[in-house]
Amino acid sequence: MPRGRHGRHQGVARLGVQTTPDSPGSPEKTRIAFIDIGRSIAALLVFYTHIPGPWVRANGEHAPVIDFIETFTSEPMHMAKQGIGQLSVPFFFLVSGFVVTPIALRQGHRRFAINRFVRVYLPLGFVLLLTSLALWAQLEPQSTGQSQELTPWTMFTNWMLVNYLLYPQVVLMPVAWTMIIEVLFYALLFVLLPVLRRSVWLTIAIELTFVFVVLMSRSALNESYSLFAVNVSYLPIMVIGQTIWAVTTKRIPLWVGSVFGALAWMLYVLADIIDVGRIDNSYNLALAFAVACFLLGMFAEPKLKQRRIWTELSERSYSLYLLHALVLFVVLGVLRPAVPFAVALPIAIVCTFAVVEVSYRFVERPSHSLARKLSRIGARSKSHSAQEQDAKPPSETVDVGSAQALANEITLELPRIEPAPRRPPRQQGRQQGRQPGQRPRRPVRRQPGQQQGDPQREQRRPPAPPPRSLPKAQPPSAQPGQQASAQPAARRPAQPPPRSGTAAPRRVAREGEMGRVGESPPPPRRR
């Protein structure tokens, strides 16, 4: 891939978002700031939501601060049953549709499948092992009220996420229900990748048709197919994110994207109308609010600054999403009722972030490296074609990201953005080769036919005055110096540049009346 500035700028433009430095002295942005901020806040909202509902109300705890927050957040948004964290789920799905689609185009079938499998299932397996240990020790992790029978088969189905497609369900990790929707979207992209490379609008049309057919036939087969339809009913959110990506990258017109966005919204509302796995009436409002926040973040991206806190939280959002409920419920169950809830809750929060950090450093981040290594196996045979592609000009290569973007992908795919090239200031564009603080050059006026001498000498010379009329020709008895002074300046040979160590000769202002330096001046004229 091209490493030049033009190639990086082209890759950023194709992604749909460009970043520029906020000021000449500030560092350039290398990430999409609004996605980092949005994913960080979304993960924290999910973390908070599992405190008041599944724990405080279920165990009869008294927490005035949490009651105050719920009064002004979840209850006005009609989300008291699931909590304000319900807004996070559609935002995560929008990010997946917006970011994973160009990654699938770049990586191809083999690399995309390997990367998705390793990045999703290795951290998921680690959380499953911790959950199984907590169930075996009877520490009572989070439960949805469904069966938590611990057998090798149930552990395998929960790791592969197919437990959400099998009836009756055995749910060991309640928070993993969104991951099966992510995997279904990855599988749909994998199947439609040849079509996506040729026609984006046709791909989106096929995806919407697939969702409509599944929703309309949800009760035609058995209960497992009905569970499959419940998970497919969330795919229109990814399609909306995919449509936003296609419009911002000029792959489809705005009016086509508007039609697709409206159809995806209608399919999502249809799932609510026919009651496909909906437990309250807040799903449509949550999606509308998430889309508004996503578009607002896109428009505000040039004004947002890249902060380390958002970057760190965004990269750990997957581990935080998977582990927060397990650690929170286990620690609170161990500390209560021996420790007051006001003391047990901060301890549980600190323990949660500690386990998340361990998981990120020793499980999730190594899984990224392993995914890159496995995806490169067998790709060395194509090194010759890759070298030919690198030899092409940047305008002829397809580059949605750089090698650094591949190295820094995270589970829900936030590729890093290469900085756009800086535009030179206006004065610098006018005076090429001029150092900062240096005075501009003055143009040197030369007489017609005069040859150019030493550039440094020309720069030091002051502007010459306009030439005066030349004196009349001297008689033949004049001295050699007088004959030389009568010659026009255009016929004189150019003086050689001064030698090093010697001072440059002083230029004679009145060239028409006096000869060269060192010659005797002409005698005064007699009247």
XYZ file of C-alpha atoms in Angstrom:
527
model
C 0.000 0.000 0.000
C 1.267 3.480 -0.627
C 2.835 5.156 2.324
C 2.941 8.630 0.788
C 0.858 11.519 1.962
C -1.333 11.411 -1.117
C -2.147 7.732 -0.586
C -3.032 8.278 3.062
C -5.273 11.213 2.193
C -7.016 9.120 -0.441
C -7.658 6.365 2.076
C -9.173 8.805 4.560
C -11.413 10.283 1.890
C -12.724 6.870 0.945
C -13.536 6.122 4.536
C -15.691 9.205 4.546
C -14.127 11.188 7.381
C -11.156 13.509 7.163
C -9.184 14.844 10.071
C -7.059 17.947 10.112
C -5.010 19.504 12.869
C -6.982 21.843 15.068
C -4.175 24.395 15.168
C -0.625 24.643 13.819
C 0.819 23.641 17.183
C -1.627 20.837 18.076
C -0.970 17.181 17.168
C -2.812 15.710 14.199
C -5.727 13.347 14.782
C -5.097 9.709 13.944
C -8.516 8.338 14.953
C -12.172 9.137 14.376
C -12.843 11.092 17.536
C -16.643 10.905 17.592
C -16.598 7.099 17.338
C -14.080 6.861 20.184
C -16.203 9.150 22.338
C -19.447 7.426 21.391
C -18.188 3.899 22.049
C -16.687 4.932 25.375
C -19.898 6.578 26.596
C -21.991 3.686 25.277
C -19.926 1.105 27.187
C -20.145 3.167 30.386
C -23.926 3.506 29.985
C -24.292 -0.265 29.676
C -22.146 -0.665 32.782
C -24.332 1.750 34.724
C -27.607 0.242 33.498
C -26.863 -3.128 35.062
C -26.588 -1.520 38.500
C -30.064 -0.031 39.166
C -32.227 -2.622 37.403
C -30.775 -6.106 37.765
C -29.204 -5.424 41.174
C -30.706 -2.490 43.121
C -34.367 -3.175 42.363
C -33.991 -6.966 42.233
C -32.320 -7.107 45.663
C -34.330 -4.357 47.323
C -31.361 -2.040 47.852
C -31.755 1.619 48.767
C -29.638 3.969 46.625
C -30.922 7.594 46.559
C -28.285 8.719 44.039
C -29.265 6.027 41.549
C -32.964 6.793 42.050
C -32.275 10.459 41.305
C -30.389 9.587 38.089
C -33.116 7.227 36.943
C -35.792 9.867 37.503
C -34.196 12.187 34.932
C -32.796 9.646 32.444
C -34.482 6.280 32.025
C -38.014 7.190 33.075
C -38.505 10.215 30.753
C -37.106 8.162 27.846
C -39.599 5.322 28.561
C -36.648 3.021 29.287
C -37.256 2.325 32.944
C -37.517 -1.396 32.288
C -34.171 -1.772 30.481
C -32.388 1.418 31.536
C -30.714 4.280 29.724
C -28.057 1.875 28.473
C -30.543 0.718 25.864
C -29.305 3.623 23.740
C -25.863 1.994 23.551
C -26.964 -1.092 21.634
C -28.115 0.687 18.418
C -25.088 2.980 18.555
C -22.730 -0.020 18.609
C -24.622 -1.525 15.672
C -24.388 1.746 13.704
C -20.630 1.807 14.255
C -20.351 -1.774 13.004
C -22.233 -1.030 9.789
C -20.257 2.157 9.188
C -16.767 0.781 9.866
C -16.796 -2.978 9.254
C -18.111 -2.664 5.692
C -14.992 -0.943 4.248
C -12.793 -3.325 6.256
C -14.494 -6.303 4.608
C -13.909 -4.716 1.205
C -10.221 -4.276 1.912
C -9.471 -7.612 3.534
C -11.405 -9.995 1.307
C -13.082 -13.278 2.245
C -10.235 -15.144 3.885
C -8.693 -12.365 5.914
C -12.067 -10.981 6.963
C -13.306 -14.350 8.216
C -10.120 -15.094 10.176
C -9.973 -11.645 11.734
C -13.627 -11.685 12.760
C -13.429 -15.145 14.280
C -10.258 -14.600 16.304
C -11.084 -11.100 17.506
C -14.610 -11.990 18.622
C -14.310 -15.533 19.928
C -11.024 -15.500 21.864
C -12.087 -12.783 24.370
C -15.526 -14.385 24.453
C -13.987 -17.740 25.405
C -12.021 -16.116 28.229
C -15.179 -14.558 29.676
C -16.985 -17.878 29.317
C -14.301 -19.635 31.373
C -14.602 -17.044 34.149
C -18.396 -17.350 34.083
C -18.198 -21.138 34.282
C -15.881 -20.905 37.286
C -18.287 -18.495 39.000
C -21.236 -20.837 38.324
C -19.273 -23.838 39.528
C -18.375 -21.967 42.749
C -22.037 -20.866 43.130
C -21.157 -17.164 43.192
C -24.364 -16.227 41.346
C -23.316 -14.166 38.314
C -25.883 -12.294 36.245
C -28.833 -14.356 35.046
C -31.772 -13.721 32.712
C -33.972 -16.270 34.415
C -33.266 -18.873 31.754
C -31.422 -22.130 32.271
C -27.725 -21.939 33.224
C -26.989 -25.651 33.070
C -23.230 -26.111 32.960
C -22.228 -28.950 30.626
C -19.589 -29.271 27.897
C -22.303 -28.931 25.263
C -23.814 -25.777 26.770
C -20.331 -24.284 27.165
C -19.590 -24.968 23.501
C -22.904 -23.547 22.255
C -22.478 -20.440 24.412
C -18.955 -19.935 23.121
C -20.111 -20.232 19.491
C -23.163 -18.057 20.323
C -25.497 -20.580 18.708
C -27.300 -20.931 22.042
C -29.292 -17.855 21.008
C -30.549 -19.817 17.987
C -31.409 -23.072 19.795
C -34.628 -23.736 21.641
C -34.766 -24.112 24.626
C -32.107 -21.528 25.365
C -29.275 -21.973 27.857
C -27.721 -18.556 28.535
C -24.517 -18.501 30.566
C -23.468 -14.965 29.519
C -26.531 -12.693 29.289
C -24.610 -9.747 27.812
C -23.478 -11.777 24.779
C -26.850 -11.535 23.041
C -25.650 -8.584 20.933
C -22.628 -10.546 19.696
C -24.759 -13.062 17.815
C -26.267 -10.117 15.906
C -22.752 -8.901 15.093
C -21.774 -12.361 13.863
C -24.882 -12.563 11.660
C -23.957 -9.237 10.090
C -20.389 -10.456 9.482
C -21.734 -13.622 7.843
C -24.060 -11.590 5.625
C -21.159 -9.374 4.558
C -19.040 -12.441 3.860
C -21.686 -13.911 1.537
C -22.445 -10.629 -0.254
C -18.846 -9.455 -0.566
C -18.601 -10.197 -4.350
C -21.776 -8.178 -4.895
C -20.569 -5.410 -2.594
C -17.416 -4.958 -4.668
C -19.461 -4.381 -7.801
C -22.599 -2.613 -6.602
C -23.147 -1.141 -3.155
C -26.773 -0.212 -3.731
C -27.599 -3.744 -4.877
C -25.961 -5.183 -1.760
C -28.024 -2.974 0.543
C -31.179 -3.868 -1.390
C -30.457 -7.590 -0.975
C -29.861 -7.136 2.764
C -33.159 -5.321 3.249
C -34.989 -7.960 1.225
C -33.431 -10.710 3.327
C -34.568 -9.060 6.563
C -38.101 -8.578 5.225
C -38.420 -12.229 4.141
C -37.174 -13.526 7.505
C -39.530 -11.292 9.479
C -42.536 -12.282 7.382
C -41.767 -15.996 7.720
C -40.804 -15.987 11.409
C -43.624 -18.360 12.402
C -43.444 -20.641 9.367
C -40.956 -23.048 10.917
C -40.023 -24.116 14.439
C -39.048 -22.149 17.548
C -35.373 -22.026 16.606
C -36.238 -20.212 13.396
C -38.276 -17.736 15.438
C -35.189 -17.056 17.554
C -33.230 -16.538 14.344
C -35.841 -13.993 13.193
C -35.532 -12.119 16.502
C -31.802 -11.628 15.942
C -32.254 -10.732 12.258
C -34.710 -7.990 13.240
C -31.751 -5.910 14.521
C -29.845 -6.017 11.222
C -31.591 -2.902 9.814
C -29.546 -0.849 12.296
C -26.312 -2.109 10.686
C -27.794 -1.376 7.272
C -28.408 2.239 8.331
C -24.762 2.562 9.370
C -23.710 0.944 6.109
C -25.877 3.385 4.165
C -24.304 6.352 5.952
C -20.876 5.030 4.954
C -21.965 4.567 1.329
C -23.363 8.105 1.099
C -20.375 9.795 2.754
C -17.953 7.955 0.464
C -19.960 8.880 -2.673
C -20.720 5.250 -3.522
C -24.433 5.918 -3.742
C -26.289 9.226 -4.205
C -27.869 10.980 -1.276
C -31.407 10.343 -2.466
C -30.711 6.593 -2.796
C -29.250 6.551 0.695
C -32.304 8.369 2.008
C -34.582 5.742 0.470
C -32.536 2.882 1.923
C -32.416 4.545 5.335
C -36.186 4.994 5.335
C -36.743 1.354 4.325
C -34.391 0.125 7.058
C -36.232 2.258 9.618
C -39.580 0.841 8.442
C -38.295 -2.727 8.792
C -37.105 -2.041 12.322
C -40.469 -0.531 13.252
C -42.215 -3.476 11.574
C -40.433 -5.845 13.946
C -41.914 -3.836 16.805
C -45.390 -3.898 15.259
C -45.443 -7.673 14.784
C -43.772 -8.119 18.203
C -40.555 -9.904 17.260
C -38.750 -10.241 20.588
C -39.658 -6.773 21.934
C -40.264 -6.465 25.671
C -41.321 -2.775 25.783
C -42.063 0.163 23.466
C -38.720 1.974 23.726
C -36.807 0.292 20.871
C -37.777 2.777 18.149
C -37.013 5.792 20.331
C -33.615 4.348 21.244
C -32.711 3.874 17.567
C -33.848 7.392 16.629
C -31.775 8.902 19.422
C -28.719 6.801 18.485
C -28.921 7.828 14.805
C -29.213 11.495 15.824
C -26.138 11.210 18.057
C -24.206 9.410 15.311
C -24.950 12.068 12.679
C -24.239 14.852 15.161
C -20.862 13.289 15.901
C -20.041 13.086 12.193
C -20.815 16.775 11.656
C -18.853 17.753 14.778
C -15.820 15.618 13.902
C -13.676 18.518 12.539
C -14.111 20.327 15.869
C -13.453 17.337 18.134
C -10.021 16.698 19.572
C -8.399 13.340 20.080
C -8.044 12.637 23.795
C -6.173 9.779 25.345
C -8.947 8.954 27.799
C -11.457 8.370 24.991
C -8.975 6.326 23.000
C -8.149 4.083 25.952
C -11.792 3.551 26.892
C -12.786 2.887 23.295
C -10.141 0.217 22.849
C -11.293 -1.502 26.064
C -15.014 -1.213 25.380
C -15.356 -4.823 24.194
C -13.722 -6.249 27.314
C -15.730 -3.848 29.477
C -18.941 -4.886 27.736
C -18.313 -8.600 28.279
C -16.925 -8.515 31.824
C -18.744 -5.761 33.681
C -21.851 -7.758 34.622
C -19.886 -10.835 35.705
C -17.428 -8.997 37.975
C -20.008 -6.531 39.287
C -22.529 -9.190 40.341
C -19.934 -11.525 41.839
C -18.229 -8.811 43.928
C -21.511 -7.309 45.125
C -22.804 -10.767 45.983
C -19.709 -11.491 48.060
C -19.602 -8.135 49.868
C -23.314 -7.732 50.576
C -24.785 -7.677 53.216
C -21.566 -7.645 55.267
C -20.528 -4.303 53.696
C -22.908 -1.358 53.103
C -23.976 -0.896 49.525
C -22.416 2.593 49.366
C -19.041 0.977 50.121
C -19.490 -2.258 48.179
C -20.397 -0.509 44.916
C -17.122 1.509 44.546
C -15.131 -1.625 45.369
C -17.030 -3.562 42.706
C -16.394 -0.810 40.142
C -12.649 -0.778 40.860
C -12.482 -4.578 40.623
C -14.362 -4.486 37.320
C -11.939 -2.077 35.671
C -8.981 -4.051 37.032
C -10.235 -7.287 35.463
C -11.031 -5.426 32.230
C -7.453 -4.140 32.062
C -6.054 -7.644 32.573
C -8.351 -9.024 29.879
C -7.408 -6.292 27.432
C -3.651 -6.620 27.936
C -3.362 -10.404 28.064
C -6.331 -11.659 26.022
C -7.882 -9.106 23.680
C -4.763 -7.325 22.445
C -2.842 -10.597 21.865
C -5.862 -11.870 19.945
C -5.456 -8.932 17.564
C -1.847 -9.881 16.893
C -2.794 -13.529 16.406
C -5.543 -12.563 13.965
C -3.083 -10.567 11.876
C -0.558 -13.406 11.816
C -3.118 -16.021 10.838
C -4.604 -13.825 8.143
C -1.155 -13.326 6.593
C -0.507 -17.071 6.260
C -0.803 -17.949 2.601
C -0.733 -14.307 1.573
C 3.021 -14.398 0.928
C 2.417 -16.132 -2.378
C 0.749 -12.930 -3.531
C 3.735 -10.786 -2.613
C 4.667 -10.290 -6.254
C 1.273 -8.870 -7.110
C 1.388 -6.741 -3.968
C 4.738 -5.315 -5.043
C 3.282 -4.450 -8.422
C 0.400 -2.717 -6.703
C 2.784 -0.752 -4.482
C 4.697 0.323 -7.576
C 1.604 1.993 -9.012
C 0.899 5.646 -8.372
C -1.205 6.402 -5.304
C -4.173 7.345 -7.462
C -4.310 3.831 -8.978
C -4.214 1.848 -5.749
C -7.208 0.945 -3.604
C -6.402 2.046 -0.058
C -9.142 2.408 2.543
C -6.605 2.368 5.365
C -2.926 1.789 5.939
C -0.847 -0.961 7.514
C -1.059 0.994 10.749
C -4.853 0.840 10.525
C -4.736 -2.949 10.267
C -2.394 -3.103 13.229
C -4.716 -1.053 15.425
C -8.119 -2.525 14.630
C -10.204 -3.420 17.637
C -13.002 -5.892 17.985
C -15.890 -3.744 16.791
C -13.539 -2.203 14.233
C -12.390 1.334 14.745
C -9.661 1.814 12.125
C -7.140 4.556 12.730
C -7.164 7.404 10.244
C -3.999 8.708 8.708
C -3.555 12.487 8.971
C -4.438 14.580 5.957
C -1.617 16.602 4.352
C -1.210 20.134 5.609
C -1.863 23.026 3.319
C 1.057 25.446 3.048
C 0.405 29.026 4.161
C -0.238 31.627 1.502
C 3.060 33.445 1.985
C 4.989 30.217 1.896
C 3.279 29.244 -1.342
C 4.305 32.570 -2.918
C 7.915 32.493 -1.774
C 9.161 28.981 -2.466
C 12.373 28.046 -0.726
C 12.169 30.907 1.756
C 13.035 30.181 5.379
C 10.721 31.322 8.209
C 11.533 34.869 9.267
C 13.644 35.597 6.153
C 12.999 38.796 4.228
C 11.675 38.303 0.688
C 14.040 38.759 -2.210
C 13.950 41.866 -4.304
C 13.924 41.383 -8.028
C 17.249 42.348 -9.641
C 16.899 44.711 -12.539
C 19.199 43.924 -15.429
C 19.837 45.780 -18.612
C 18.823 44.118 -21.844
C 21.331 41.481 -22.831
C 23.087 41.443 -19.479
C 24.130 37.962 -18.329
C 23.302 36.596 -14.902
C 26.221 36.325 -12.556
C 26.637 34.679 -9.183
C 23.206 34.165 -7.480
C 24.595 35.124 -4.089
C 26.204 38.220 -5.557
C 22.969 39.138 -7.318
C 21.082 38.797 -4.028
C 23.485 41.171 -2.241
C 23.391 43.810 -4.977
C 21.049 46.771 -4.544
C 18.688 47.564 -7.409
C 20.502 49.391 -10.189
C 19.270 52.830 -11.264
C 17.969 53.284 -14.792
C 20.851 53.532 -17.288
C 21.833 56.942 -18.581
C 22.573 57.855 -22.135
C 25.957 56.602 -23.277
C 28.647 59.149 -24.161
C 29.707 59.725 -27.697
C 32.405 57.543 -29.236
C 35.940 58.618 -28.381
C 38.493 59.437 -31.036
C 40.999 56.778 -32.011
C 43.686 58.501 -29.943
C 41.797 57.795 -26.763
C 43.321 55.508 -24.215
C 42.331 51.864 -23.914
C 40.403 52.631 -20.770
C 38.359 55.226 -22.617
C 37.521 52.761 -25.395
C 36.370 50.245 -22.813
C 34.144 52.819 -21.164
C 32.528 53.679 -24.501
C 31.450 50.060 -25.161
C 27.855 49.271 -24.354
C 27.240 47.264 -21.225
C 25.603 44.496 -23.219
C 28.888 43.679 -25.035
C 30.957 43.353 -21.893
C 31.702 39.809 -20.807
C 30.197 38.709 -17.492
C 32.589 39.046 -14.580
C 33.576 35.757 -12.960
C 32.386 35.199 -9.382
C 34.859 36.299 -6.690
C 37.203 33.724 -5.268
C 36.758 32.446 -1.762
C 38.452 34.613 0.796
C 38.289 37.791 -1.271
C 35.762 40.524 -0.999
C 33.311 40.993 -3.812
C 34.138 44.054 -5.952
C 31.930 47.038 -5.465
C 29.505 47.522 -8.285
C 29.822 50.840 -10.145
C 26.493 52.577 -10.260
C 27.197 54.696 -13.341
C 28.290 52.043 -15.801
C 27.895 54.297 -18.803
C 30.490 56.859 -17.657
C 33.138 54.747 -15.908
C 34.880 51.558 -16.806
C 35.494 48.491 -14.721
C 36.955 48.644 -11.260
C 40.725 49.064 -11.454
C 40.777 51.013 -14.716
C 41.778 54.658 -14.875
C 38.869 57.057 -15.161
C 38.553 58.970 -18.419
C 40.025 62.527 -18.494
C 37.601 65.417 -18.320
C 36.270 66.715 -21.587
C 37.444 69.996 -22.984
C 34.895 72.391 -24.254
